[in-house]
PDB file of C-alpha atoms in Angstrom:
ATOM      1  CA  UNK A  24     274.292  -8.637 257.060  1.00 49.00           C
ATOM      2  CA  UNK A  25     274.215  -7.823 260.501  1.00 50.00           C
ATOM      3  CA  UNK A  26     276.980 -10.487 261.236  1.00 59.00           C
ATOM      4  CA  UNK A  27     279.550  -8.103 261.955  1.00 85.00           C
ATOM      5  CA  UNK A  28     282.024 -11.095 263.118  1.00 89.00           C
ATOM      6  CA  UNK A  29     282.177 -12.267 259.451  1.00 95.00           C
ATOM      7  CA  UNK A  30     283.396  -9.135 257.947  1.00 97.00           C
ATOM      8  CA  UNK A  31     287.080  -8.099 258.676  1.00 98.00           C
ATOM      9  CA  UNK A  32     288.269  -4.537 257.728  1.00 97.00           C
ATOM     10  CA  UNK A  33     291.482  -3.949 255.908  1.00 98.00           C
ATOM     11  CA  UNK A  34     294.636  -2.220 256.892  1.00 98.00           C
ATOM     12  CA  UNK A  35     297.140  -0.385 255.283  1.00 98.00           C
ATOM     13  CA  UNK A  36     300.392  -2.797 255.892  1.00 98.00           C
ATOM     14  CA  UNK A  37     303.090  -1.662 257.996  1.00 97.00           C
ATOM     15  CA  UNK A  38     306.937  -3.906 258.746  1.00 97.00           C
ATOM     16  CA  UNK A  39     305.269  -3.407 262.432  1.00 97.00           C
ATOM     17  CA  UNK A  40     301.791  -4.844 261.847  1.00 98.00           C
ATOM     18  CA  UNK A  41     303.211  -7.477 259.794  1.00 98.00           C
ATOM     19  CA  UNK A  42     306.026  -8.624 261.832  1.00 98.00           C
ATOM     20  CA  UNK A  43     303.820 -11.452 263.681  1.00 98.00           C
ATOM     21  CA  UNK A  44     303.825 -13.045 260.242  1.00 98.00           C
ATOM     22  CA  UNK A  45     306.420 -11.658 257.482  1.00 98.00           C
ATOM     23  CA  UNK A  46     308.892  -9.180 256.573  1.00 98.00           C
ATOM     24  CA  UNK A  47     307.985  -6.402 254.369  1.00 98.00           C
ATOM     25  CA  UNK A  48     310.564  -5.674 251.750  1.00 98.00           C
ATOM     26  CA  UNK A  49     311.056  -2.124 251.464  1.00 98.00           C
ATOM     27  CA  UNK A  50     313.981   0.257 251.938  1.00 98.00           C
ATOM     28  CA  UNK A  51     314.778   0.823 255.482  1.00 97.00           C
ATOM     29  CA  UNK A  52     315.182   4.053 256.641  1.00 97.00           C
ATOM     30  CA  UNK A  53     319.124   4.097 256.255  1.00 98.00           C
ATOM     31  CA  UNK A  54     321.160   1.403 253.634  1.00 98.00           C
ATOM     32  CA  UNK A  55     323.232  -1.029 255.745  1.00 98.00           C
ATOM     33  CA  UNK A  56     326.099  -0.086 253.407  1.00 96.00           C
ATOM     34  CA  UNK A  57     326.997   1.635 250.383  1.00 98.00           C
ATOM     35  CA  UNK A  58     328.479  -0.086 247.280  1.00 97.00           C
ATOM     36  CA  UNK A  59     329.515   0.355 243.508  1.00 95.00           C
ATOM     37  CA  UNK A  60     331.753   2.807 245.178  1.00 95.00           C
ATOM     38  CA  UNK A  61     329.094   4.740 246.066  1.00 97.00           C
ATOM     39  CA  UNK A  62     326.723   4.867 243.508  1.00 98.00           C
ATOM     40  CA  UNK A  63     324.329   2.330 245.275  1.00 98.00           C
ATOM     41  CA  UNK A  64     322.599   1.627 248.737  1.00 98.00           C
ATOM     42  CA  UNK A  65     322.206  -2.108 250.283  1.00 98.00           C
ATOM     43  CA  UNK A  66     319.501  -2.226 252.307  1.00 98.00           C
ATOM     44  CA  UNK A  67     320.269  -5.930 253.444  1.00 98.00           C
ATOM     45  CA  UNK A  68     319.089  -9.188 254.419  1.00 98.00           C
ATOM     46  CA  UNK A  69     315.413  -7.908 254.889  1.00 98.00           C
ATOM     47  CA  UNK A  70     313.635 -10.982 254.860  1.00 98.00           C
ATOM     48  CA  UNK A  71     314.002 -14.548 257.161  1.00 98.00           C
ATOM     49  CA  UNK A  72     314.349 -17.263 254.420  1.00 98.00           C
ATOM     50  CA  UNK A  73     313.847 -20.689 255.412  1.00 98.00           C
ATOM     51  CA  UNK A  74     313.837 -23.910 253.439  1.00 97.00           C
ATOM     52  CA  UNK A  75     313.909 -27.526 254.620  1.00 98.00           C
ATOM     53  CA  UNK A  76     316.321 -29.798 253.465  1.00 96.00           C
ATOM     54  CA  UNK A  77     314.762 -31.615 249.894  1.00 96.00           C
ATOM     55  CA  UNK A  78     314.382 -28.193 248.151  1.00 96.00           C
ATOM     56  CA  UNK A  79     316.617 -25.565 246.817  1.00 97.00           C
ATOM     57  CA  UNK A  80     315.471 -21.752 246.543  1.00 98.00           C
ATOM     58  CA  UNK A  81     314.379 -20.580 243.108  1.00 98.00           C
ATOM     59  CA  UNK A  82     312.657 -17.676 241.785  1.00 98.00           C
ATOM     60  CA  UNK A  83     309.119 -18.521 239.740  1.00 98.00           C
ATOM     61  CA  UNK A  84     306.643 -16.005 238.307  1.00 98.00           C
ATOM     62  CA  UNK A  85     302.810 -16.129 239.423  1.00 98.00           C
ATOM     63  CA  UNK A  86     300.326 -14.619 237.322  1.00 98.00           C
ATOM     64  CA  UNK A  87     297.205 -14.504 239.426  1.00 98.00           C
ATOM     65  CA  UNK A  88     293.549 -13.085 238.299  1.00 98.00           C
ATOM     66  CA  UNK A  89     292.487  -9.783 240.085  1.00 98.00           C
ATOM     67  CA  UNK A  90     290.252  -9.715 242.792  1.00 98.00           C
ATOM     68  CA  UNK A  91     287.562  -7.111 243.624  1.00 98.00           C
ATOM     69  CA  UNK A  92     286.696  -5.552 246.941  1.00 98.00           C
ATOM     70  CA  UNK A  93     284.648  -6.583 248.948  1.00 98.00           C
ATOM     71  CA  UNK A  94     286.676 -10.312 248.754  1.00 98.00           C
ATOM     72  CA  UNK A  95     285.203 -13.362 250.136  1.00 98.00           C
ATOM     73  CA  UNK A  96     287.773 -15.190 252.073  1.00 98.00           C
ATOM     74  CA  UNK A  97     287.101 -19.099 251.749  1.00 98.00           C
ATOM     75  CA  UNK A  98     290.515 -21.107 252.566  1.00 98.00           C
ATOM     76  CA  UNK A  99     293.715 -19.918 253.854  1.00 98.00           C
ATOM     77  CA  UNK A 100     296.878 -22.163 253.240  1.00 98.00           C
ATOM     78  CA  UNK A 101     300.720 -22.845 254.613  1.00 98.00           C
ATOM     79  CA  UNK A 102     303.704 -23.947 253.344  1.00 98.00           C
ATOM     80  CA  UNK A 103     305.212 -26.180 256.574  1.00 98.00           C
ATOM     81  CA  UNK A 104     308.445 -26.265 254.378  1.00 98.00           C
ATOM     82  CA  UNK A 105     309.398 -22.893 253.479  1.00 98.00           C
ATOM     83  CA  UNK A 106     308.899 -19.266 253.235  1.00 98.00           C
ATOM     84  CA  UNK A 107     307.548 -17.475 250.218  1.00 98.00           C
ATOM     85  CA  UNK A 108     308.435 -13.652 248.805  1.00 98.00           C
ATOM     86  CA  UNK A 109     305.992 -11.890 246.706  1.00 98.00           C
ATOM     87  CA  UNK A 110     307.750  -9.075 244.481  1.00 98.00           C
ATOM     88  CA  UNK A 111     304.862  -7.272 242.656  1.00 98.00           C
ATOM     89  CA  UNK A 112     306.190  -6.553 238.870  1.00 98.00           C
ATOM     90  CA  UNK A 113     303.477  -3.922 238.522  1.00 98.00           C
ATOM     91  CA  UNK A 114     303.248  -0.665 240.597  1.00 97.00           C
ATOM     92  CA  UNK A 115     300.145  -1.976 242.343  1.00 97.00           C
ATOM     93  CA  UNK A 116     299.059  -2.404 245.454  1.00 98.00           C
ATOM     94  CA  UNK A 117     297.782  -5.969 246.678  1.00 98.00           C
ATOM     95  CA  UNK A 118     295.561  -7.715 249.078  1.00 98.00           C
ATOM     96  CA  UNK A 119     297.667  -9.619 251.943  1.00 98.00           C
ATOM     97  CA  UNK A 120     295.647 -12.074 254.226  1.00 98.00           C
ATOM     98  CA  UNK A 121     297.514 -13.611 257.116  1.00 98.00           C
ATOM     99  CA  UNK A 122     296.488 -15.366 260.816  1.00 98.00           C
ATOM    100  CA  UNK A 123     298.236 -17.008 263.650  1.00 98.00           C
ATOM    101  CA  UNK A 124     298.141 -20.490 263.935  1.00 98.00           C
ATOM    102  CA  UNK A 125     295.588 -21.237 266.617  1.00 98.00           C
ATOM    103  CA  UNK A 126     295.640 -25.416 267.087  1.00 97.00           C
ATOM    104  CA  UNK A 127     296.200 -26.536 263.570  1.00 97.00           C
ATOM    105  CA  UNK A 128     293.807 -24.124 262.128  1.00 98.00           C
ATOM    106  CA  UNK A 129     293.956 -20.122 261.130  1.00 98.00           C
ATOM    107  CA  UNK A 130     292.337 -17.698 264.331  1.00 98.00           C
ATOM    108  CA  UNK A 131     290.608 -14.529 262.681  1.00 97.00           C
ATOM    109  CA  UNK A 132     292.625 -13.273 259.559  1.00 98.00           C
ATOM    110  CA  UNK A 133     294.325 -10.031 259.126  1.00 98.00           C
ATOM    111  CA  UNK A 134     293.907  -7.940 255.791  1.00 98.00           C
ATOM    112  CA  UNK A 135     296.452  -5.819 254.844  1.00 98.00           C
ATOM    113  CA  UNK A 136     296.889  -3.713 251.893  1.00 98.00           C
ATOM    114  CA  UNK A 137     300.584  -3.154 250.703  1.00 98.00           C
ATOM    115  CA  UNK A 138     301.937   0.285 249.007  1.00 96.00           C
ATOM    116  CA  UNK A 139     303.058   0.006 245.389  1.00 94.00           C
ATOM    117  CA  UNK A 140     306.507  -0.824 245.195  1.00 95.00           C
ATOM    118  CA  UNK A 141     306.721  -3.217 248.540  1.00 97.00           C
ATOM    119  CA  UNK A 142     306.834  -6.710 248.244  1.00 98.00           C
ATOM    120  CA  UNK A 143     306.392  -9.208 251.419  1.00 98.00           C
ATOM    121  CA  UNK A 144     307.976 -12.394 252.404  1.00 98.00           C
ATOM    122  CA  UNK A 145     305.691 -15.183 254.290  1.00 98.00           C
ATOM    123  CA  UNK A 146     307.867 -16.564 256.636  1.00 98.00           C
ATOM    124  CA  UNK A 147     307.595 -20.461 257.106  1.00 98.00           C
ATOM    125  CA  UNK A 148     304.249 -22.003 258.534  1.00 98.00           C
ATOM    126  CA  UNK A 149     302.455 -18.894 258.409  1.00 98.00           C
ATOM    127  CA  UNK A 150     298.575 -19.524 257.370  1.00 98.00           C
ATOM    128  CA  UNK A 151     297.766 -16.736 254.200  1.00 98.00           C
ATOM    129  CA  UNK A 152     295.647 -15.796 251.465  1.00 98.00           C
ATOM    130  CA  UNK A 153     296.572 -17.490 248.179  1.00 98.00           C
ATOM    131  CA  UNK A 154     298.051 -14.094 246.129  1.00 98.00           C
ATOM    132  CA  UNK A 155     295.261 -11.546 245.742  1.00 98.00           C
ATOM    133  CA  UNK A 156     296.318  -8.837 243.209  1.00 98.00           C
ATOM    134  CA  UNK A 157     293.430  -5.738 242.909  1.00 98.00           C
ATOM    135  CA  UNK A 158     294.586  -4.646 239.551  1.00 98.00           C
ATOM    136  CA  UNK A 159     296.149  -5.975 236.065  1.00 97.00           C
ATOM    137  CA  UNK A 160     298.154  -7.870 235.234  1.00 98.00           C
ATOM    138  CA  UNK A 161     298.618  -9.282 238.659  1.00 98.00           C
ATOM    139  CA  UNK A 162     302.506 -10.753 238.010  1.00 98.00           C
ATOM    140  CA  UNK A 163     305.001 -11.383 241.069  1.00 98.00           C
ATOM    141  CA  UNK A 164     307.652 -12.839 241.269  1.00 98.00           C
ATOM    142  CA  UNK A 165     307.921 -15.179 243.794  1.00 98.00           C
ATOM    143  CA  UNK A 166     310.817 -16.595 245.708  1.00 98.00           C
ATOM    144  CA  UNK A 167     310.121 -19.871 247.347  1.00 98.00           C
ATOM    145  CA  UNK A 168     311.253 -23.192 247.867  1.00 98.00           C
ATOM    146  CA  UNK A 169     311.694 -25.323 244.591  1.00 98.00           C
ATOM    147  CA  UNK A 170     310.843 -28.910 245.386  1.00 97.00           C
ATOM    148  CA  UNK A 171     308.809 -32.002 243.964  1.00 96.00           C
ATOM    149  CA  UNK A 172     307.561 -33.062 248.092  1.00 97.00           C
ATOM    150  CA  UNK A 173     304.154 -31.649 249.286  1.00 96.00           C
ATOM    151  CA  UNK A 174     304.355 -28.318 250.934  1.00 97.00           C
ATOM    152  CA  UNK A 175     301.188 -27.077 250.991  1.00 97.00           C
ATOM    153  CA  UNK A 176     297.974 -27.412 253.654  1.00 98.00           C
ATOM    154  CA  UNK A 177     294.241 -25.573 252.850  1.00 98.00           C
ATOM    155  CA  UNK A 178     291.802 -24.983 255.474  1.00 98.00           C
ATOM    156  CA  UNK A 179     288.526 -24.176 254.593  1.00 98.00           C
ATOM    157  CA  UNK A 180     286.594 -21.950 256.488  1.00 98.00           C
ATOM    158  CA  UNK A 181     283.080 -23.193 257.416  1.00 97.00           C
ATOM    159  CA  UNK A 182     281.751 -19.653 257.459  1.00 96.00           C
ATOM    160  CA  UNK A 183     283.786 -17.633 254.453  1.00 97.00           C
ATOM    161  CA  UNK A 184     284.971 -13.755 255.452  1.00 98.00           C
ATOM    162  CA  UNK A 185     284.427 -10.686 254.002  1.00 98.00           C
ATOM    163  CA  UNK A 186     287.366  -8.411 253.221  1.00 98.00           C
ATOM    164  CA  UNK A 187     286.356  -4.842 253.156  1.00 97.00           C
TER     165      UNK A 187
ATOM    166  CA  UNK B 183     336.449  10.003 218.175  1.00 49.00           C
ATOM    167  CA  UNK B 184     337.149   7.375 215.799  1.00 50.00           C
ATOM    168  CA  UNK B 185     338.053   4.235 217.814  1.00 59.00           C
ATOM    169  CA  UNK B 186     335.221   2.429 217.068  1.00 85.00           C
ATOM    170  CA  UNK B 187     336.212  -0.621 219.031  1.00 89.00           C
ATOM    171  CA  UNK B 188     335.505   0.972 222.434  1.00 95.00           C
ATOM    172  CA  UNK B 189     331.914   1.774 221.252  1.00 97.00           C
ATOM    173  CA  UNK B 190     329.134  -1.136 222.084  1.00 98.00           C
ATOM    174  CA  UNK B 191     325.581  -0.225 220.763  1.00 98.00           C
ATOM    175  CA  UNK B 192     322.868  -1.435 223.417  1.00 98.00           C
ATOM    176  CA  UNK B 193     320.704  -4.516 222.377  1.00 98.00           C
ATOM    177  CA  UNK B 194     317.186  -5.506 223.570  1.00 98.00           C
ATOM    178  CA  UNK B 195     317.506  -8.171 226.091  1.00 98.00           C
ATOM    179  CA  UNK B 196     315.890 -11.650 225.131  1.00 97.00           C
ATOM    180  CA  UNK B 197     316.088 -14.707 226.971  1.00 97.00           C
ATOM    181  CA  UNK B 198     318.182 -16.461 224.111  1.00 97.00           C
ATOM    182  CA  UNK B 199     320.716 -13.517 224.219  1.00 98.00           C
ATOM    183  CA  UNK B 200     321.119 -13.645 227.720  1.00 98.00           C
ATOM    184  CA  UNK B 201     321.382 -17.541 227.867  1.00 98.00           C
ATOM    185  CA  UNK B 202     324.854 -17.254 228.181  1.00 98.00           C
ATOM    186  CA  UNK B 203     324.996 -14.929 231.134  1.00 98.00           C
ATOM    187  CA  UNK B 204     322.023 -15.594 233.195  1.00 98.00           C
ATOM    188  CA  UNK B 205     318.324 -15.615 232.882  1.00 98.00           C
ATOM    189  CA  UNK B 206     315.559 -13.389 232.212  1.00 98.00           C
ATOM    190  CA  UNK B 207     312.815 -13.624 234.596  1.00 98.00           C
ATOM    191  CA  UNK B 208     309.360 -12.933 232.390  1.00 98.00           C
ATOM    192  CA  UNK B 209     306.553 -15.058 231.606  1.00 98.00           C
ATOM    193  CA  UNK B 210     306.876 -18.176 229.704  1.00 97.00           C
ATOM    194  CA  UNK B 211     304.811 -18.744 226.828  1.00 97.00           C
ATOM    195  CA  UNK B 212     302.239 -20.925 228.697  1.00 98.00           C
ATOM    196  CA  UNK B 213     302.591 -21.495 232.746  1.00 98.00           C
ATOM    197  CA  UNK B 214     304.133 -25.093 234.290  1.00 98.00           C
ATOM    198  CA  UNK B 215     301.332 -25.388 236.247  1.00 96.00           C
ATOM    199  CA  UNK B 216     297.825 -23.944 237.494  1.00 98.00           C
ATOM    200  CA  UNK B 217     297.639 -22.887 241.179  1.00 97.00           C
ATOM    201  CA  UNK B 218     295.167 -21.749 243.830  1.00 95.00           C
ATOM    202  CA  UNK B 219     291.881 -23.667 242.288  1.00 95.00           C
ATOM    203  CA  UNK B 220     292.203 -22.073 238.981  1.00 97.00           C
ATOM    204  CA  UNK B 221     292.959 -18.189 239.649  1.00 98.00           C
ATOM    205  CA  UNK B 222     296.866 -18.605 239.185  1.00 98.00           C
ATOM    206  CA  UNK B 223     299.544 -19.288 236.749  1.00 98.00           C
ATOM    207  CA  UNK B 224     302.780 -20.730 238.412  1.00 98.00           C
ATOM    208  CA  UNK B 225     305.751 -20.172 235.742  1.00 98.00           C
ATOM    209  CA  UNK B 226     308.040 -22.351 237.588  1.00 98.00           C
ATOM    210  CA  UNK B 227     311.833 -21.892 238.397  1.00 98.00           C
ATOM    211  CA  UNK B 228     313.096 -19.460 235.959  1.00 98.00           C
ATOM    212  CA  UNK B 229     316.657 -18.978 236.909  1.00 98.00           C
ATOM    213  CA  UNK B 230     319.700 -20.764 237.903  1.00 98.00           C
ATOM    214  CA  UNK B 231     320.433 -20.086 241.544  1.00 98.00           C
ATOM    215  CA  UNK B 232     323.385 -21.457 243.161  1.00 98.00           C
ATOM    216  CA  UNK B 233     325.095 -20.389 246.529  1.00 97.00           C
ATOM    217  CA  UNK B 234     328.151 -21.754 247.672  1.00 98.00           C
ATOM    218  CA  UNK B 235     328.462 -23.104 251.382  1.00 96.00           C
ATOM    219  CA  UNK B 236     329.169 -20.316 253.869  1.00 96.00           C
ATOM    220  CA  UNK B 237     326.288 -18.441 252.780  1.00 96.00           C
ATOM    221  CA  UNK B 238     322.563 -18.328 252.752  1.00 97.00           C
ATOM    222  CA  UNK B 239     320.042 -17.276 250.408  1.00 98.00           C
ATOM    223  CA  UNK B 240     318.435 -13.734 251.376  1.00 98.00           C
ATOM    224  CA  UNK B 241     316.630 -10.713 249.372  1.00 98.00           C
ATOM    225  CA  UNK B 242     317.685  -7.024 249.676  1.00 98.00           C
ATOM    226  CA  UNK B 243     317.041  -3.893 248.305  1.00 98.00           C
ATOM    227  CA  UNK B 244     319.357  -1.866 245.996  1.00 98.00           C
ATOM    228  CA  UNK B 245     319.029   1.895 245.417  1.00 98.00           C
ATOM    229  CA  UNK B 246     321.263   3.043 242.635  1.00 98.00           C
ATOM    230  CA  UNK B 247     321.891   6.409 241.226  1.00 98.00           C
ATOM    231  CA  UNK B 248     320.355   6.345 237.574  1.00 98.00           C
ATOM    232  CA  UNK B 249     322.632   7.126 234.773  1.00 98.00           C
ATOM    233  CA  UNK B 250     322.517   8.377 231.289  1.00 98.00           C
ATOM    234  CA  UNK B 251     323.105   7.013 228.221  1.00 98.00           C
ATOM    235  CA  UNK B 252     325.575   7.276 226.426  1.00 98.00           C
ATOM    236  CA  UNK B 253     327.214   5.074 229.820  1.00 98.00           C
ATOM    237  CA  UNK B 254     330.817   4.978 230.454  1.00 98.00           C
ATOM    238  CA  UNK B 255     331.657   1.555 231.665  1.00 98.00           C
ATOM    239  CA  UNK B 256     334.870   1.678 233.506  1.00 98.00           C
ATOM    240  CA  UNK B 257     334.563  -1.631 235.638  1.00 98.00           C
ATOM    241  CA  UNK B 258     333.284  -5.030 235.440  1.00 98.00           C
ATOM    242  CA  UNK B 259     332.830  -7.165 238.671  1.00 98.00           C
ATOM    243  CA  UNK B 260     331.651 -10.956 239.527  1.00 98.00           C
ATOM    244  CA  UNK B 261     330.680 -13.192 242.358  1.00 98.00           C
ATOM    245  CA  UNK B 262     332.536 -16.489 242.662  1.00 98.00           C
ATOM    246  CA  UNK B 263     330.316 -17.836 245.141  1.00 98.00           C
ATOM    247  CA  UNK B 264     326.799 -16.843 243.916  1.00 98.00           C
ATOM    248  CA  UNK B 265     324.100 -16.245 241.424  1.00 98.00           C
ATOM    249  CA  UNK B 266     322.410 -12.602 242.317  1.00 98.00           C
ATOM    250  CA  UNK B 267     319.117 -11.664 240.707  1.00 98.00           C
ATOM    251  CA  UNK B 268     317.471  -8.541 240.282  1.00 98.00           C
ATOM    252  CA  UNK B 269     313.719  -7.361 240.162  1.00 98.00           C
ATOM    253  CA  UNK B 270     312.812  -3.837 239.575  1.00 98.00           C
ATOM    254  CA  UNK B 271     310.546  -1.936 241.798  1.00 98.00           C
ATOM    255  CA  UNK B 272     309.788   0.337 239.130  1.00 98.00           C
ATOM    256  CA  UNK B 273     308.244  -0.075 235.682  1.00 97.00           C
ATOM    257  CA  UNK B 274     311.589   0.933 234.150  1.00 97.00           C
ATOM    258  CA  UNK B 275     313.759  -0.721 231.581  1.00 98.00           C
ATOM    259  CA  UNK B 276     317.637  -0.879 232.980  1.00 98.00           C
ATOM    260  CA  UNK B 277     320.676  -1.478 231.543  1.00 98.00           C
ATOM    261  CA  UNK B 278     322.411  -4.940 231.810  1.00 98.00           C
ATOM    262  CA  UNK B 279     325.791  -5.492 230.836  1.00 98.00           C
ATOM    263  CA  UNK B 280     327.535  -9.050 230.518  1.00 98.00           C
ATOM    264  CA  UNK B 281     330.739 -10.432 229.413  1.00 98.00           C
ATOM    265  CA  UNK B 282     331.835 -14.003 229.094  1.00 98.00           C
ATOM    266  CA  UNK B 283     335.456 -15.233 230.982  1.00 98.00           C
ATOM    267  CA  UNK B 284     338.169 -14.813 228.929  1.00 98.00           C
ATOM    268  CA  UNK B 285     341.419 -15.563 231.323  1.00 97.00           C
ATOM    269  CA  UNK B 286     340.369 -14.091 234.184  1.00 97.00           C
ATOM    270  CA  UNK B 287     338.878 -10.773 232.720  1.00 98.00           C
ATOM    271  CA  UNK B 288     335.807  -9.766 231.019  1.00 98.00           C
ATOM    272  CA  UNK B 289     336.340 -10.277 226.815  1.00 98.00           C
ATOM    273  CA  UNK B 290     334.109  -7.585 224.883  1.00 97.00           C
ATOM    274  CA  UNK B 291     330.899  -7.299 226.824  1.00 98.00           C
ATOM    275  CA  UNK B 292     327.339  -7.146 225.827  1.00 98.00           C
ATOM    276  CA  UNK B 293     324.626  -4.440 226.947  1.00 98.00           C
ATOM    277  CA  UNK B 294     321.233  -5.155 226.650  1.00 98.00           C
ATOM    278  CA  UNK B 295     318.150  -2.814 227.562  1.00 98.00           C
ATOM    279  CA  UNK B 296     315.675  -4.971 229.806  1.00 98.00           C
ATOM    280  CA  UNK B 297     311.843  -4.322 229.131  1.00 96.00           C
ATOM    281  CA  UNK B 298     309.920  -2.881 232.167  1.00 94.00           C
ATOM    282  CA  UNK B 299     308.233  -5.508 234.261  1.00 95.00           C
ATOM    283  CA  UNK B 300     311.014  -7.955 233.881  1.00 97.00           C
ATOM    284  CA  UNK B 301     313.806  -8.958 235.971  1.00 98.00           C
ATOM    285  CA  UNK B 302     317.534 -11.066 235.496  1.00 98.00           C
ATOM    286  CA  UNK B 303     319.740 -13.550 237.019  1.00 98.00           C
ATOM    287  CA  UNK B 304     323.420 -13.568 236.727  1.00 98.00           C
ATOM    288  CA  UNK B 305     324.766 -16.935 237.231  1.00 98.00           C
ATOM    289  CA  UNK B 306     327.663 -17.395 239.223  1.00 98.00           C
ATOM    290  CA  UNK B 307     330.862 -15.923 238.376  1.00 98.00           C
ATOM    291  CA  UNK B 308     329.720 -13.797 235.394  1.00 98.00           C
ATOM    292  CA  UNK B 309     331.387 -10.958 234.737  1.00 98.00           C
ATOM    293  CA  UNK B 310     328.519  -7.852 234.825  1.00 98.00           C
ATOM    294  CA  UNK B 311     328.459  -4.419 235.405  1.00 98.00           C
ATOM    295  CA  UNK B 312     327.273  -2.512 238.643  1.00 98.00           C
ATOM    296  CA  UNK B 313     323.678  -1.926 238.342  1.00 98.00           C
ATOM    297  CA  UNK B 314     322.328   0.545 236.035  1.00 98.00           C
ATOM    298  CA  UNK B 315     319.002   1.756 236.090  1.00 98.00           C
ATOM    299  CA  UNK B 316     318.259   4.634 233.785  1.00 98.00           C
ATOM    300  CA  UNK B 317     315.249   6.362 235.684  1.00 98.00           C
ATOM    301  CA  UNK B 318     314.375   6.760 239.093  1.00 97.00           C
ATOM    302  CA  UNK B 319     314.172   6.000 242.277  1.00 98.00           C
ATOM    303  CA  UNK B 320     316.275   2.735 240.860  1.00 98.00           C
ATOM    304  CA  UNK B 321     315.225   0.286 243.370  1.00 98.00           C
ATOM    305  CA  UNK B 322     315.389  -3.456 242.748  1.00 98.00           C
ATOM    306  CA  UNK B 323     315.009  -6.321 244.965  1.00 98.00           C
ATOM    307  CA  UNK B 324     318.139  -8.121 244.796  1.00 98.00           C
ATOM    308  CA  UNK B 325     317.943 -12.213 246.094  1.00 98.00           C
ATOM    309  CA  UNK B 326     321.655 -13.481 246.692  1.00 98.00           C
ATOM    310  CA  UNK B 327     324.141 -14.960 248.779  1.00 98.00           C
ATOM    311  CA  UNK B 328     324.184 -13.755 252.195  1.00 98.00           C
ATOM    312  CA  UNK B 329     327.572 -13.812 254.010  1.00 97.00           C
ATOM    313  CA  UNK B 330     330.138 -12.241 255.115  1.00 96.00           C
ATOM    314  CA  UNK B 331     333.325 -13.579 253.191  1.00 97.00           C
ATOM    315  CA  UNK B 332     334.864 -12.176 250.393  1.00 96.00           C
ATOM    316  CA  UNK B 333     332.647 -12.804 247.198  1.00 97.00           C
ATOM    317  CA  UNK B 334     333.413  -9.907 244.348  1.00 97.00           C
ATOM    318  CA  UNK B 335     335.903  -9.327 241.969  1.00 98.00           C
ATOM    319  CA  UNK B 336     336.363  -6.233 239.966  1.00 98.00           C
ATOM    320  CA  UNK B 337     338.127  -5.539 236.722  1.00 98.00           C
ATOM    321  CA  UNK B 338     338.870  -2.245 235.833  1.00 98.00           C
ATOM    322  CA  UNK B 339     339.277  -1.612 232.116  1.00 98.00           C
ATOM    323  CA  UNK B 340     342.478   0.267 230.466  1.00 97.00           C
ATOM    324  CA  UNK B 341     340.376   1.776 228.029  1.00 96.00           C
ATOM    325  CA  UNK B 342     336.984   2.339 229.155  1.00 97.00           C
ATOM    326  CA  UNK B 343     333.968   1.454 227.011  1.00 98.00           C
ATOM    327  CA  UNK B 344     331.008   3.528 225.697  1.00 98.00           C
ATOM    328  CA  UNK B 345     327.829   2.001 225.591  1.00 98.00           C
ATOM    329  CA  UNK B 346     325.372   3.793 223.462  1.00 97.00           C
TER     330      UNK B 346
END
């Protein structure tokens, strides 16, 4: 129980902290433009979307099993051919786990808790944990590259981490 | 007050009714595949996304003024160069107004009410009303074509419609 290196404390997500890994899909301090004859703010182009050739943009829904804290992180994955955005369909925070790459495998992970009504976009080829809602139903709109070629790499930790 | 032709009754949206105009972003009856080692359903590729050359896919947030029923529909618009998807960031139904094209202008509109936790995708060049939430905050994730060229056509009705 004293193996502190295996324990990772959740942090509240912010655009700043999440920047090395992706984009926070939240209102900016001010809109980029006003549209619809004054009735709507447009907070424009919030995410770095990249889809390699051989695929096309698409919208899917994911319905994931809610998890509980503390959460055991055994595996991380990345998608070398495209970014992947997650927008919660229910007003609940969710767990976002990311890591920079260190010689082809994830470095020590970072664990973030989102705020309700905020989505995220993982940049292309960023190591991340699988979709981990903390509440039911764990339904998300996902905007990613639609293709049939292989676009998934998994890394299983010899020693799992505990997120708390 | 007896001008019935100007009054349009709201219908509950369904994939079937909405099909001529776009896609409902809702779970299918069954997932297309199970991912993340059994922990997540993927309801795959729910929308016909089309972005003409000269633009790229992007995610923005719209923050629209909530409207009240009955709603006066004075104008419809279309985007000839791309589809446009709307995902509510709050669990509230919203108003979706669409029309088929009739000689370069919208035919008699259809007005739909969504269910909470469901998004929609307007197909490319489909006449639609501007984003009309009925509740505050009217914040939506929008997935559309990012570009600087003109991609908006408006049609103003001589005789506005009343949606009720």
